[in-house]
CSV table of C-alpha atoms in Angstrom, one decimal:
chain,number,residue,atom,x,y,z
A,97,MET,CA,-102.3,-1.1,155.9
A,98,THR,CA,-100.7,-2.4,152.7
A,99,LYS,CA,-98.8,-5.6,152.5
A,100,SER,CA,-96.2,-5.4,149.8
A,101,SER,CA,-92.8,-6.6,148.5
A,102,ASN,CA,-90.4,-4.7,146.3
A,103,LYS,CA,-89.4,-7.8,144.3
A,104,ILE,CA,-90.7,-7.8,140.7
A,105,ASP,CA,-92.4,-11.1,140.1
A,106,SER,CA,-94.6,-11.1,136.9
A,107,LYS,CA,-96.2,-14.5,137.8
A,108,ASN,CA,-97.1,-14.2,141.4
A,109,VAL,CA,-98.6,-11.1,142.9
A,110,LYS,CA,-100.7,-10.7,146.0
A,111,VAL,CA,-102.4,-7.4,146.9
A,112,ASP,CA,-104.2,-7.1,150.2
A,113,VAL,CA,-105.2,-3.5,150.9
A,114,HIS,CA,-107.0,-3.5,154.3
A,115,TYR,CA,-108.4,-0.8,154.5
A,116,LEU,CA,-108.3,1.5,151.5
A,117,THR,CA,-107.5,5.0,152.8
A,118,ARG,CA,-108.7,8.5,151.6
A,119,VAL,CA,-112.2,7.2,150.9
A,120,GLU,CA,-115.5,7.4,152.9
A,121,GLY,CA,-116.1,4.2,154.7
A,122,HIS,CA,-114.2,0.9,154.8
A,123,GLY,CA,-113.3,-1.2,151.8
A,124,ASN,CA,-110.6,-3.8,150.9
A,125,ILE,CA,-108.8,-4.5,147.7
A,126,VAL,CA,-107.9,-8.2,147.3
A,127,VAL,CA,-106.0,-9.4,144.2
A,128,ASP,CA,-104.2,-12.7,143.6
A,129,VAL,CA,-102.0,-13.6,140.6
A,130,LYS,CA,-100.7,-17.1,140.6
A,131,ASP,CA,-98.4,-18.5,137.9
A,132,GLY,CA,-99.2,-15.5,135.8
A,133,LYS,CA,-103.0,-15.9,136.0
A,134,LEU,CA,-105.4,-13.5,137.8
A,135,THR,CA,-107.3,-15.8,140.2
A,136,LYS,CA,-109.0,-13.2,142.4
A,137,CYS,CA,-109.9,-9.5,141.9
A,138,GLU,CA,-112.3,-8.1,144.4
A,139,PHE,CA,-113.3,-4.8,145.9
A,140,GLN,CA,-114.8,-5.8,149.2
A,141,VAL,CA,-117.2,-3.5,151.1
A,142,ILE,CA,-117.0,-4.5,154.7
A,143,GLU,CA,-119.1,-1.7,156.3
A,144,SER,CA,-122.0,-3.0,158.5
A,145,PRO,CA,-125.4,-2.9,156.8
A,146,ARG,CA,-127.5,0.2,157.6
A,147,PHE,CA,-131.1,-0.8,156.9
A,148,PHE,CA,-132.4,2.6,155.7
A,149,GLU,CA,-135.0,1.1,153.4
A,150,SER,CA,-136.3,-1.0,156.2
A,151,MET,CA,-136.5,2.0,158.5
A,152,LEU,CA,-138.7,3.8,156.0
A,153,VAL,CA,-141.4,1.1,156.0
A,154,LYS,CA,-144.5,2.1,157.9
A,155,ARG,CA,-143.3,5.7,158.2
A,156,SER,CA,-145.2,8.6,156.6
A,157,ILE,CA,-144.1,9.7,153.2
A,158,TRP,CA,-143.7,13.2,154.7
A,159,GLU,CA,-141.0,11.9,157.0
A,160,ALA,CA,-138.9,10.3,154.3
A,161,GLN,CA,-136.7,13.2,153.5
A,162,HIS,CA,-135.8,13.8,157.1
A,163,LEU,CA,-134.7,10.2,157.5
A,164,THR,CA,-132.9,9.6,154.2
A,165,SER,CA,-130.8,12.8,154.2
A,166,ARG,CA,-129.0,11.0,157.1
A,167,ILE,CA,-127.8,8.3,154.7
A,168,CYS,CA,-124.8,10.4,153.8
A,169,GLY,CA,-122.8,13.3,155.3
A,170,ILE,CA,-121.4,14.3,152.0
A,171,CYS,CA,-124.3,13.8,149.6
A,172,ALA,CA,-127.0,14.7,152.2
A,173,CYS,CA,-128.5,17.4,149.9
A,174,GLY,CA,-128.7,14.9,147.0
A,175,HIS,CA,-130.4,12.3,149.1
A,176,SER,CA,-132.8,15.0,150.4
A,177,LEU,CA,-133.7,16.1,146.8
A,178,ALA,CA,-134.0,12.5,145.5
A,179,SER,CA,-136.3,11.8,148.4
A,180,VAL,CA,-138.6,14.8,148.0
A,181,LYS,CA,-138.8,14.2,144.2
A,182,ALA,CA,-139.8,10.6,144.8
A,183,GLY,CA,-142.4,11.6,147.4
A,184,GLU,CA,-143.8,14.2,145.0
A,185,ASP,CA,-143.9,11.6,142.2
A,186,ALA,CA,-145.9,9.2,144.5
A,187,LEU,CA,-148.3,12.0,145.7
A,188,GLY,CA,-148.7,13.7,142.3
A,189,ILE,CA,-147.3,17.0,143.5
A,190,LYS,CA,-145.5,19.4,141.2
A,191,PRO,CA,-143.3,22.0,142.8
A,192,SER,CA,-143.0,25.6,141.4
A,193,GLU,CA,-140.3,26.6,138.9
A,194,GLU,CA,-138.8,28.8,141.6
A,195,THR,CA,-138.5,25.8,143.9
A,196,ILE,CA,-136.8,23.8,141.2
A,197,MET,CA,-134.4,26.7,140.6
A,198,LEU,CA,-133.4,26.7,144.3
A,199,ARG,CA,-133.0,22.9,144.3
A,200,LYS,CA,-130.6,23.1,141.4
A,201,LEU,CA,-128.6,25.8,143.2
A,202,LEU,CA,-128.3,23.5,146.2
A,203,LEU,CA,-127.4,20.5,144.0
A,204,TYR,CA,-124.7,22.5,142.3
A,205,ALA,CA,-123.3,23.6,145.6
A,206,GLU,CA,-123.0,20.0,146.8
A,207,GLN,CA,-121.3,19.0,143.6
A,208,MET,CA,-118.7,21.7,144.1
A,209,ASP,CA,-118.2,20.9,147.7
A,210,SER,CA,-117.6,17.2,147.2
A,211,HIS,CA,-115.6,17.6,143.9
A,212,ILE,CA,-113.1,20.0,145.4
A,213,LEU,CA,-112.7,17.8,148.5
A,214,HIS,CA,-111.9,14.8,146.3
A,215,ILE,CA,-109.6,16.7,143.9
A,216,TYR,CA,-107.4,18.3,146.5
A,217,ILE,CA,-107.7,16.3,149.7
A,218,LEU,CA,-108.1,12.7,148.4
A,219,VAL,CA,-106.5,12.5,144.9
A,220,ALA,CA,-103.7,15.2,144.9
A,221,PRO,CA,-101.5,13.4,147.5
A,222,ASP,CA,-101.4,10.4,145.1
A,223,LEU,CA,-100.3,12.5,142.1
A,224,LEU,CA,-97.7,14.3,144.2
A,225,GLY,CA,-96.3,11.2,145.7
A,226,VAL,CA,-97.2,11.7,149.4
A,227,LYS,CA,-99.4,9.7,151.8
A,228,SER,CA,-101.9,12.4,152.7
A,229,ILE,CA,-102.6,16.1,152.6
A,230,VAL,CA,-100.6,16.7,155.8
A,231,PRO,CA,-97.2,16.9,154.1
A,232,LEU,CA,-98.7,19.3,151.5
A,233,VAL,CA,-99.7,21.7,154.2
A,234,LYS,CA,-95.9,22.5,154.6
A,235,THR,CA,-94.9,22.2,150.9
A,236,HIS,CA,-98.0,23.6,149.2
A,237,ARG,CA,-99.6,25.8,151.9
A,238,PRO,CA,-101.1,28.5,149.6
A,239,VAL,CA,-102.7,25.8,147.4
A,240,ILE,CA,-104.2,24.0,150.4
A,241,GLU,CA,-105.5,27.3,151.7
A,242,MET,CA,-107.1,27.9,148.3
A,243,ALA,CA,-108.7,24.5,148.3
A,244,LEU,CA,-110.2,25.1,151.8
A,245,ARG,CA,-111.4,28.5,150.7
A,246,MET,CA,-113.2,26.9,147.7
A,247,LYS,CA,-114.7,24.3,149.9
A,248,ARG,CA,-115.8,26.9,152.4
A,249,MET,CA,-117.8,28.7,149.7
A,250,SER,CA,-119.7,25.4,148.9
A,251,ASP,CA,-120.2,24.7,152.6
A,252,TYR,CA,-121.6,28.2,153.1
A,253,ALA,CA,-124.0,27.7,150.2
A,254,GLY,CA,-125.6,24.7,152.0
A,255,GLU,CA,-125.9,26.8,155.2
A,256,VAL,CA,-127.6,29.6,153.4
A,257,LEU,CA,-129.8,27.6,151.1
A,258,ALA,CA,-130.8,24.6,153.2
A,259,GLY,CA,-130.6,25.7,156.8
A,260,ARG,CA,-127.3,23.9,157.5
A,261,HIS,CA,-124.6,22.3,155.4
A,262,ILE,CA,-125.1,18.7,156.5
A,263,HIS,CA,-128.5,17.0,156.6
A,264,PRO,CA,-130.6,19.8,155.2
A,265,ILE,CA,-133.9,20.5,156.8
A,266,SER,CA,-135.6,23.2,154.7
A,267,TYR,CA,-136.1,21.3,151.4
A,268,VAL,CA,-139.3,19.3,151.7
A,269,ILE,CA,-142.1,17.8,149.5
A,270,GLY,CA,-143.6,20.7,147.6
A,271,GLY,CA,-141.1,23.4,148.3
A,272,LEU,CA,-139.0,24.9,151.1
A,273,THR,CA,-140.0,25.6,154.7
A,274,GLN,CA,-138.2,28.9,154.7
A,275,LEU,CA,-136.4,31.2,152.2
A,276,PRO,CA,-132.7,31.9,152.4
A,277,SER,CA,-131.9,35.2,153.9
A,278,GLN,CA,-131.1,38.2,151.7
A,279,GLU,CA,-127.9,38.9,153.6
A,280,GLY,CA,-126.7,35.3,153.2
A,281,LEU,CA,-127.5,35.3,149.5
A,282,GLU,CA,-125.5,38.5,148.9
A,283,LYS,CA,-122.5,37.1,150.8
A,284,LEU,CA,-122.7,33.8,148.9
A,285,TYR,CA,-122.8,35.6,145.6
A,286,LYS,CA,-119.6,37.5,146.4
A,287,MET,CA,-117.9,34.3,147.5
A,288,MET,CA,-118.9,32.7,144.2
A,289,LEU,CA,-117.4,35.6,142.2
A,290,ASP,CA,-114.2,35.4,144.2
A,291,ALA,CA,-114.1,31.6,143.5
A,292,ARG,CA,-113.6,32.2,139.8
A,293,LYS,CA,-110.0,33.2,140.4
A,294,ASP,CA,-109.3,30.2,142.5
A,295,THR,CA,-110.9,28.0,139.9
A,296,GLU,CA,-108.6,29.3,137.1
A,297,GLN,CA,-105.6,28.6,139.4
A,298,THR,CA,-106.9,25.1,140.1
A,299,ILE,CA,-107.1,24.3,136.4
A,300,LYS,CA,-103.5,25.5,135.9
A,301,ILE,CA,-102.4,23.2,138.8
A,302,ILE,CA,-104.3,20.1,137.8
A,303,LYS,CA,-103.2,20.3,134.2
A,304,THR,CA,-99.6,19.9,135.3
A,305,LEU,CA,-100.3,16.7,137.2
A,306,LYS,CA,-99.8,13.4,135.5
A,307,PHE,CA,-102.7,10.9,135.7
A,308,PRO,CA,-101.9,7.1,135.1
A,309,GLU,CA,-102.4,5.9,131.6
A,310,PHE,CA,-105.2,3.3,131.3
A,311,GLN,CA,-108.0,2.7,128.9
A,312,ARG,CA,-111.1,0.5,129.2
A,313,PRO,CA,-114.3,1.4,127.4
A,314,THR,CA,-117.4,0.5,129.4
A,315,GLN,CA,-121.1,1.4,129.7
A,316,TYR,CA,-121.5,5.0,130.9
A,317,MET,CA,-124.9,5.8,132.5
A,318,SER,CA,-126.3,9.1,133.6
A,319,LEU,CA,-129.2,11.4,133.3
A,320,SER,CA,-129.5,13.3,130.1
A,321,SER,CA,-131.7,16.2,129.0
A,322,ASN,CA,-132.2,18.2,125.8
A,323,GLU,CA,-132.4,21.3,127.9
A,324,GLU,CA,-129.2,21.4,129.9
A,325,TYR,CA,-126.3,19.4,131.4
A,326,ALA,CA,-128.5,17.1,133.4
A,327,MET,CA,-128.1,16.9,137.1
A,328,TYR,CA,-131.5,17.5,138.6
A,329,ASP,CA,-133.8,15.9,136.1
A,330,GLY,CA,-133.9,14.1,132.7
A,331,ASP,CA,-134.0,10.6,131.3
A,332,LEU,CA,-131.5,7.8,131.7
A,333,VAL,CA,-129.0,7.1,128.9
A,334,VAL,CA,-126.2,4.7,128.4
A,335,ASN,CA,-123.4,5.8,126.1
A,336,LYS,CA,-125.6,8.5,124.6
A,337,GLY,CA,-128.1,5.8,123.4
A,338,SER,CA,-131.8,5.5,123.7
A,339,LYS,CA,-133.5,7.1,126.7
A,340,THR,CA,-135.2,5.3,129.6
A,341,LYS,CA,-137.6,7.0,132.0
A,342,VAL,CA,-136.4,7.2,135.6
A,343,ARG,CA,-139.6,5.3,136.7
A,344,ASP,CA,-138.4,2.4,134.5
A,345,TYR,CA,-134.9,2.2,136.0
A,346,ARG,CA,-135.4,-1.4,137.1
A,347,LYS,CA,-135.9,-2.3,133.4
A,348,LEU,CA,-132.5,-0.7,132.6
A,349,PHE,CA,-130.3,-2.2,135.3
A,350,SER,CA,-130.5,-4.9,138.0
A,351,GLU,CA,-128.9,-5.3,141.4
A,352,GLN,CA,-127.1,-8.4,142.8
A,353,VAL,CA,-125.5,-9.4,146.0
A,354,LYS,CA,-122.0,-10.8,146.1
A,355,ASP,CA,-121.0,-13.1,149.0
A,356,TYR,CA,-117.8,-11.1,149.8
A,357,SER,CA,-119.3,-7.7,149.9
A,358,ARG,CA,-122.1,-6.0,151.9
A,359,ALA,CA,-123.0,-3.7,149.0
A,360,LYS,CA,-125.1,-4.6,146.1
A,361,VAL,CA,-123.6,-4.6,142.6
A,362,SER,CA,-125.5,-3.3,139.6
A,363,THR,CA,-125.3,-4.4,135.9
A,364,ILE,CA,-126.8,-3.4,132.6
A,365,ASN,CA,-127.4,-6.3,130.3
A,366,GLY,CA,-125.3,-8.5,132.6
A,367,LYS,CA,-122.3,-6.2,132.3
A,368,SER,CA,-120.8,-3.6,134.6
A,369,TYR,CA,-121.2,0.1,134.0
A,370,ALA,CA,-120.0,3.4,135.4
A,371,VAL,CA,-121.8,6.4,136.8
A,372,GLY,CA,-120.3,9.7,138.0
A,373,ALA,CA,-118.6,12.8,136.6
A,374,LEU,CA,-116.9,11.0,133.8
A,375,SER,CA,-120.1,9.3,132.7
A,376,ARG,CA,-122.0,12.5,132.8
A,377,PHE,CA,-119.2,14.2,130.8
A,378,ASN,CA,-119.1,11.4,128.2
A,379,ASN,CA,-122.9,11.6,127.7
A,380,ASN,CA,-123.6,15.3,128.0
A,381,SER,CA,-120.4,17.3,127.4
A,382,ASP,CA,-122.1,19.2,124.5
A,383,LYS,CA,-124.5,20.7,127.2
A,384,LEU,CA,-121.7,22.2,129.4
A,385,ASN,CA,-121.6,25.9,129.5
A,386,LYS,CA,-118.9,27.9,127.7
A,387,LYS,CA,-116.4,28.1,130.6
A,388,ALA,CA,-116.7,24.5,131.4
A,389,LYS,CA,-116.0,23.5,127.8
A,390,GLU,CA,-112.9,25.8,127.9
A,391,ALA,CA,-111.8,24.0,131.1
A,392,ALA,CA,-112.2,20.6,129.4
A,393,ARG,CA,-110.1,21.7,126.5
A,394,GLU,CA,-107.4,23.1,128.8
A,395,LEU,CA,-107.3,19.9,130.7
A,396,GLY,CA,-107.2,17.8,127.5
A,397,LEU,CA,-110.4,16.0,128.4
A,398,LYS,CA,-112.5,14.9,125.4
A,399,ALA,CA,-115.6,12.7,125.2
A,400,PRO,CA,-115.7,9.8,125.1
A,401,CYS,CA,-112.9,9.4,127.6
A,402,HIS,CA,-112.2,5.8,128.7
A,403,ASN,CA,-109.6,6.4,131.3
A,404,PRO,CA,-111.3,6.1,134.8
A,405,TYR,CA,-108.4,8.0,136.5
A,406,LEU,CA,-109.6,11.1,134.6
A,407,ASN,CA,-112.9,11.1,136.6
A,408,THR,CA,-111.0,13.7,138.7
A,409,ALA,CA,-110.5,15.9,135.7
A,410,ALA,CA,-114.2,15.6,134.8
A,411,GLN,CA,-115.0,16.6,138.3
A,412,LEU,CA,-113.0,19.8,137.9
A,413,VAL,CA,-114.9,20.5,134.6
A,414,GLU,CA,-118.2,20.0,136.5
A,415,TRP,CA,-117.0,22.4,139.2
A,416,VAL,CA,-116.6,25.1,136.6
A,417,HIS,CA,-120.0,24.3,135.1
A,418,CYS,CA,-121.7,24.4,138.5
A,419,LEU,CA,-120.0,27.6,139.6
A,420,GLU,CA,-121.1,29.5,136.5
A,421,GLU,CA,-124.6,28.1,136.5
A,422,SER,CA,-124.9,29.0,140.2
A,423,ILE,CA,-123.8,32.6,139.5
A,424,ILE,CA,-126.5,32.9,136.8
A,425,ILE,CA,-129.2,31.7,139.2
A,426,MET,CA,-127.9,33.9,142.0
A,427,GLU,CA,-128.0,37.0,139.7
A,428,LYS,CA,-131.6,36.2,138.8
A,429,ILE,CA,-132.6,35.8,142.5
A,430,LEU,CA,-130.9,39.0,143.6
A,431,LYS,CA,-132.4,40.9,140.7
A,432,ASP,CA,-136.0,39.5,140.8
A,433,GLY,CA,-136.3,38.2,144.3
A,434,ILE,CA,-138.1,34.9,145.3
A,435,ASN,CA,-141.9,34.7,145.4
A,436,GLU,CA,-142.5,33.3,148.9
A,437,ASN,CA,-146.0,32.2,148.0
A,438,LYS,CA,-144.6,29.9,145.2
A,439,VAL,CA,-141.9,28.4,147.4
A,440,VAL,CA,-142.6,28.2,151.1
A,441,VAL,CA,-144.6,25.2,152.4
A,442,PRO,CA,-144.9,23.5,155.8
A,443,SER,CA,-142.7,20.4,156.2
A,444,TRP,CA,-145.8,18.4,157.1
A,445,PRO,CA,-149.5,19.0,156.2
A,446,LYS,CA,-151.3,21.2,158.8
A,447,ARG,CA,-153.2,19.2,161.4
A,448,SER,CA,-156.4,20.9,160.2
A,449,GLU,CA,-155.8,19.5,156.7
A,450,LEU,CA,-154.8,16.0,157.5
A,451,ASP,CA,-158.3,14.6,157.3
A,452,LYS,CA,-158.8,16.3,153.9
A,453,ILE,CA,-155.9,14.5,152.2
A,454,LYS,CA,-156.9,11.6,150.1
A,455,TYR,CA,-154.0,9.3,149.5
A,456,LYS,CA,-153.9,6.9,146.5
A,457,PRO,CA,-151.8,3.8,146.7
A,458,ASN,CA,-148.9,4.6,144.3
A,459,THR,CA,-145.2,4.2,143.7
A,460,GLY,CA,-142.9,7.2,143.1
A,461,ALA,CA,-139.4,7.2,141.8
A,462,ALA,CA,-136.7,9.9,141.3
A,463,CYS,CA,-133.1,10.3,140.3
A,464,VAL,CA,-130.7,13.1,140.8
A,465,GLU,CA,-127.0,13.3,139.8
A,466,VAL,CA,-124.9,13.5,143.0
A,467,PRO,CA,-121.1,13.8,143.0
A,468,ARG,CA,-120.5,10.0,142.6
A,469,GLY,CA,-123.3,9.4,140.1
A,470,SER,CA,-126.9,8.7,139.6
A,471,LEU,CA,-128.8,8.4,142.9
A,472,PHE,CA,-132.3,6.7,142.9
A,473,HIS,CA,-135.0,6.8,145.6
A,474,GLU,CA,-138.3,4.9,145.1
A,475,TYR,CA,-141.2,4.7,147.6
A,476,THR,CA,-144.5,2.8,147.5
A,477,ILE,CA,-147.3,4.3,149.6
A,478,ASP,CA,-150.6,2.9,150.8
A,479,ASP,CA,-154.0,4.7,151.1
A,480,THR,CA,-152.9,6.3,154.4
A,481,GLY,CA,-149.7,7.9,152.9
A,482,HIS,CA,-147.4,5.4,154.7
A,483,ILE,CA,-144.5,3.8,153.0
A,484,THR,CA,-144.9,0.1,152.3
A,485,ALA,CA,-141.7,-0.5,150.3
A,486,ALA,CA,-138.6,1.6,149.6
A,487,ASN,CA,-135.4,1.3,147.5
A,488,CYS,CA,-132.4,3.5,147.4
A,489,VAL,CA,-129.8,2.8,144.7
A,490,ILE,CA,-126.5,4.4,145.5
A,491,PRO,CA,-123.9,5.5,142.9
A,492,THR,CA,-121.1,3.6,144.7
A,493,ASN,CA,-123.1,0.4,144.4
A,494,GLN,CA,-123.4,0.9,140.7
A,495,ASN,CA,-119.7,1.5,140.2
A,496,MET,CA,-118.5,-1.6,142.2
A,497,GLY,CA,-118.6,-4.0,139.3
A,498,ASN,CA,-117.0,-1.6,136.9
A,499,LEU,CA,-114.1,-0.9,139.4
A,500,GLU,CA,-113.5,-4.7,139.6
A,501,ASP,CA,-113.5,-5.1,135.8
A,502,ASP,CA,-111.1,-2.1,135.6
A,503,MET,CA,-108.8,-3.8,138.1
A,504,ALA,CA,-109.0,-7.1,136.3
A,505,LYS,CA,-107.8,-5.4,133.0
A,506,LEU,CA,-105.2,-3.2,134.7
A,507,VAL,CA,-103.3,-5.9,136.8
A,508,PRO,CA,-102.1,-8.0,133.8
A,509,GLU,CA,-101.0,-4.8,132.1
A,510,LEU,CA,-98.7,-4.0,135.1
A,511,LEU,CA,-97.2,-7.5,135.6
A,512,GLY,CA,-93.5,-7.5,134.9
A,513,LYS,CA,-93.4,-3.7,134.6
A,514,LYS,CA,-94.0,-2.6,138.2
A,515,THR,CA,-93.3,-3.9,141.7
A,516,GLN,CA,-96.0,-5.3,143.9
A,517,GLU,CA,-95.9,-2.1,145.9
A,518,GLU,CA,-96.4,0.0,142.7
A,519,ILE,CA,-99.2,-2.2,141.5
A,520,THR,CA,-100.9,-1.9,144.9
A,521,LEU,CA,-100.7,1.9,144.7
A,522,ASP,CA,-102.1,2.0,141.2
A,523,LEU,CA,-105.1,-0.1,142.3
A,524,GLU,CA,-105.6,2.2,145.3
A,525,MET,CA,-105.5,5.2,143.1
A,526,LEU,CA,-108.0,3.5,140.7
A,527,ALA,CA,-110.4,2.9,143.5
A,528,ARG,CA,-110.0,6.5,144.8
A,529,ALA,CA,-110.6,7.8,141.3
A,530,TYR,CA,-114.2,6.5,141.6
A,531,ASP,CA,-114.6,8.7,144.7
A,532,PRO,CA,-116.5,5.8,146.5
A,533,CYS,CA,-118.8,6.6,149.3
A,534,ILE,CA,-118.8,3.1,150.9
A,535,SER,CA,-121.0,3.7,153.9
A,536,CYS,CA,-123.8,4.9,151.6
A,537,ALA,CA,-123.5,1.7,149.7
A,538,THR,CA,-124.4,-0.7,152.5
A,539,HIS,CA,-128.1,-1.2,152.4
A,540,LEU,CA,-130.4,-4.2,152.7
A,541,LEU,CA,-133.9,-4.5,151.2
A,542,ASP,CA,-135.5,-7.2,153.4
A,543,VAL,CA,-135.0,-7.4,157.1
A,544,LYS,CA,-137.1,-9.7,159.3
A,545,PHE,CA,-137.0,-9.3,163.1
A,546,VAL,CA,-137.9,-12.5,164.9
């Protein structure tokens, strides 16, 4: 519910959005302006803590993926892949190239699934001046049907590639427990080809919509690779600067707890930073494929872009990139097939082999780019293969401080120009532009049961 007044008062504004709608989870926006001075500007995460890191302690490293994929219903595949990569790093296991190819295909599918949901269902109502997608079903029915068709293609990709769309079960340490079916792959390939037409139409629609004007340069962090537009692997970069190995992520950024929020906030050199589609675009746009670069030009998106509202446009550019890269992978698979011996592994070591495994105490860390940004999993194991410490760093956590700094710059620019109701809407739209996944963000590291 939004408390608001239509009277324009440039010196006293009070925004109290409780709860923010069209995002995953519960968050509040609280802004106070008294006598023309900004006295409070907070994005409050009020979800209950979820204790996933604590749940992992004393569990086998082979169980981690099955537990952590439950952190999110939207980025479940990303959590699964970050988990198996961190487990492999701890155990010293290197998956086959064919396994990595299938993992990238799954990651691209999840990017497309989440991006199209955000673009059409969560953001478009703001840009069209309605409260939700419901009125658009009547006024823009063919467009909504197209959006759902595009999302259905991405959903189906998860079903075919990972056993089910939400909380995948077949992607495990070392490989996959089963191969996707030939029938499913052929149907998915046809759906991807058909999605090209819907993608072109979506670009034409989105370029007609007017995003709010706002500029605030910040630190943009993402994976980066010399080989490709980095989503599955690479080193960490900030504003295309020097590279940091993923294992050294704690040296690059730090996490803090704020007393008004149940999510940690991350900083680089004591300052906020952004992750997500716009950060990836700003750091890696030269690695986009040809059609994605064409989409960026048509949308007027150029790197570096300092308008956070245009994260939505960057998501559409990434949709194009992911679709075309997926089609390339699918054509290779359908032409050459998948070598089962190089991909299929059991989800757990065979009972007859358990005594033969020699575990070495170690720490493994991994990062993959999920729709909302860089996702980190880190596990420390003992000499029995059980987890003694775990840390999951969620993209929404990393964006919290940057969102608040954006709001702190935006509010003074709006004073005297917009009503309190209009300022409130602009702040809600700004928060939604980050596509926050608030439930994912509520973790605690240290829990003591007495």
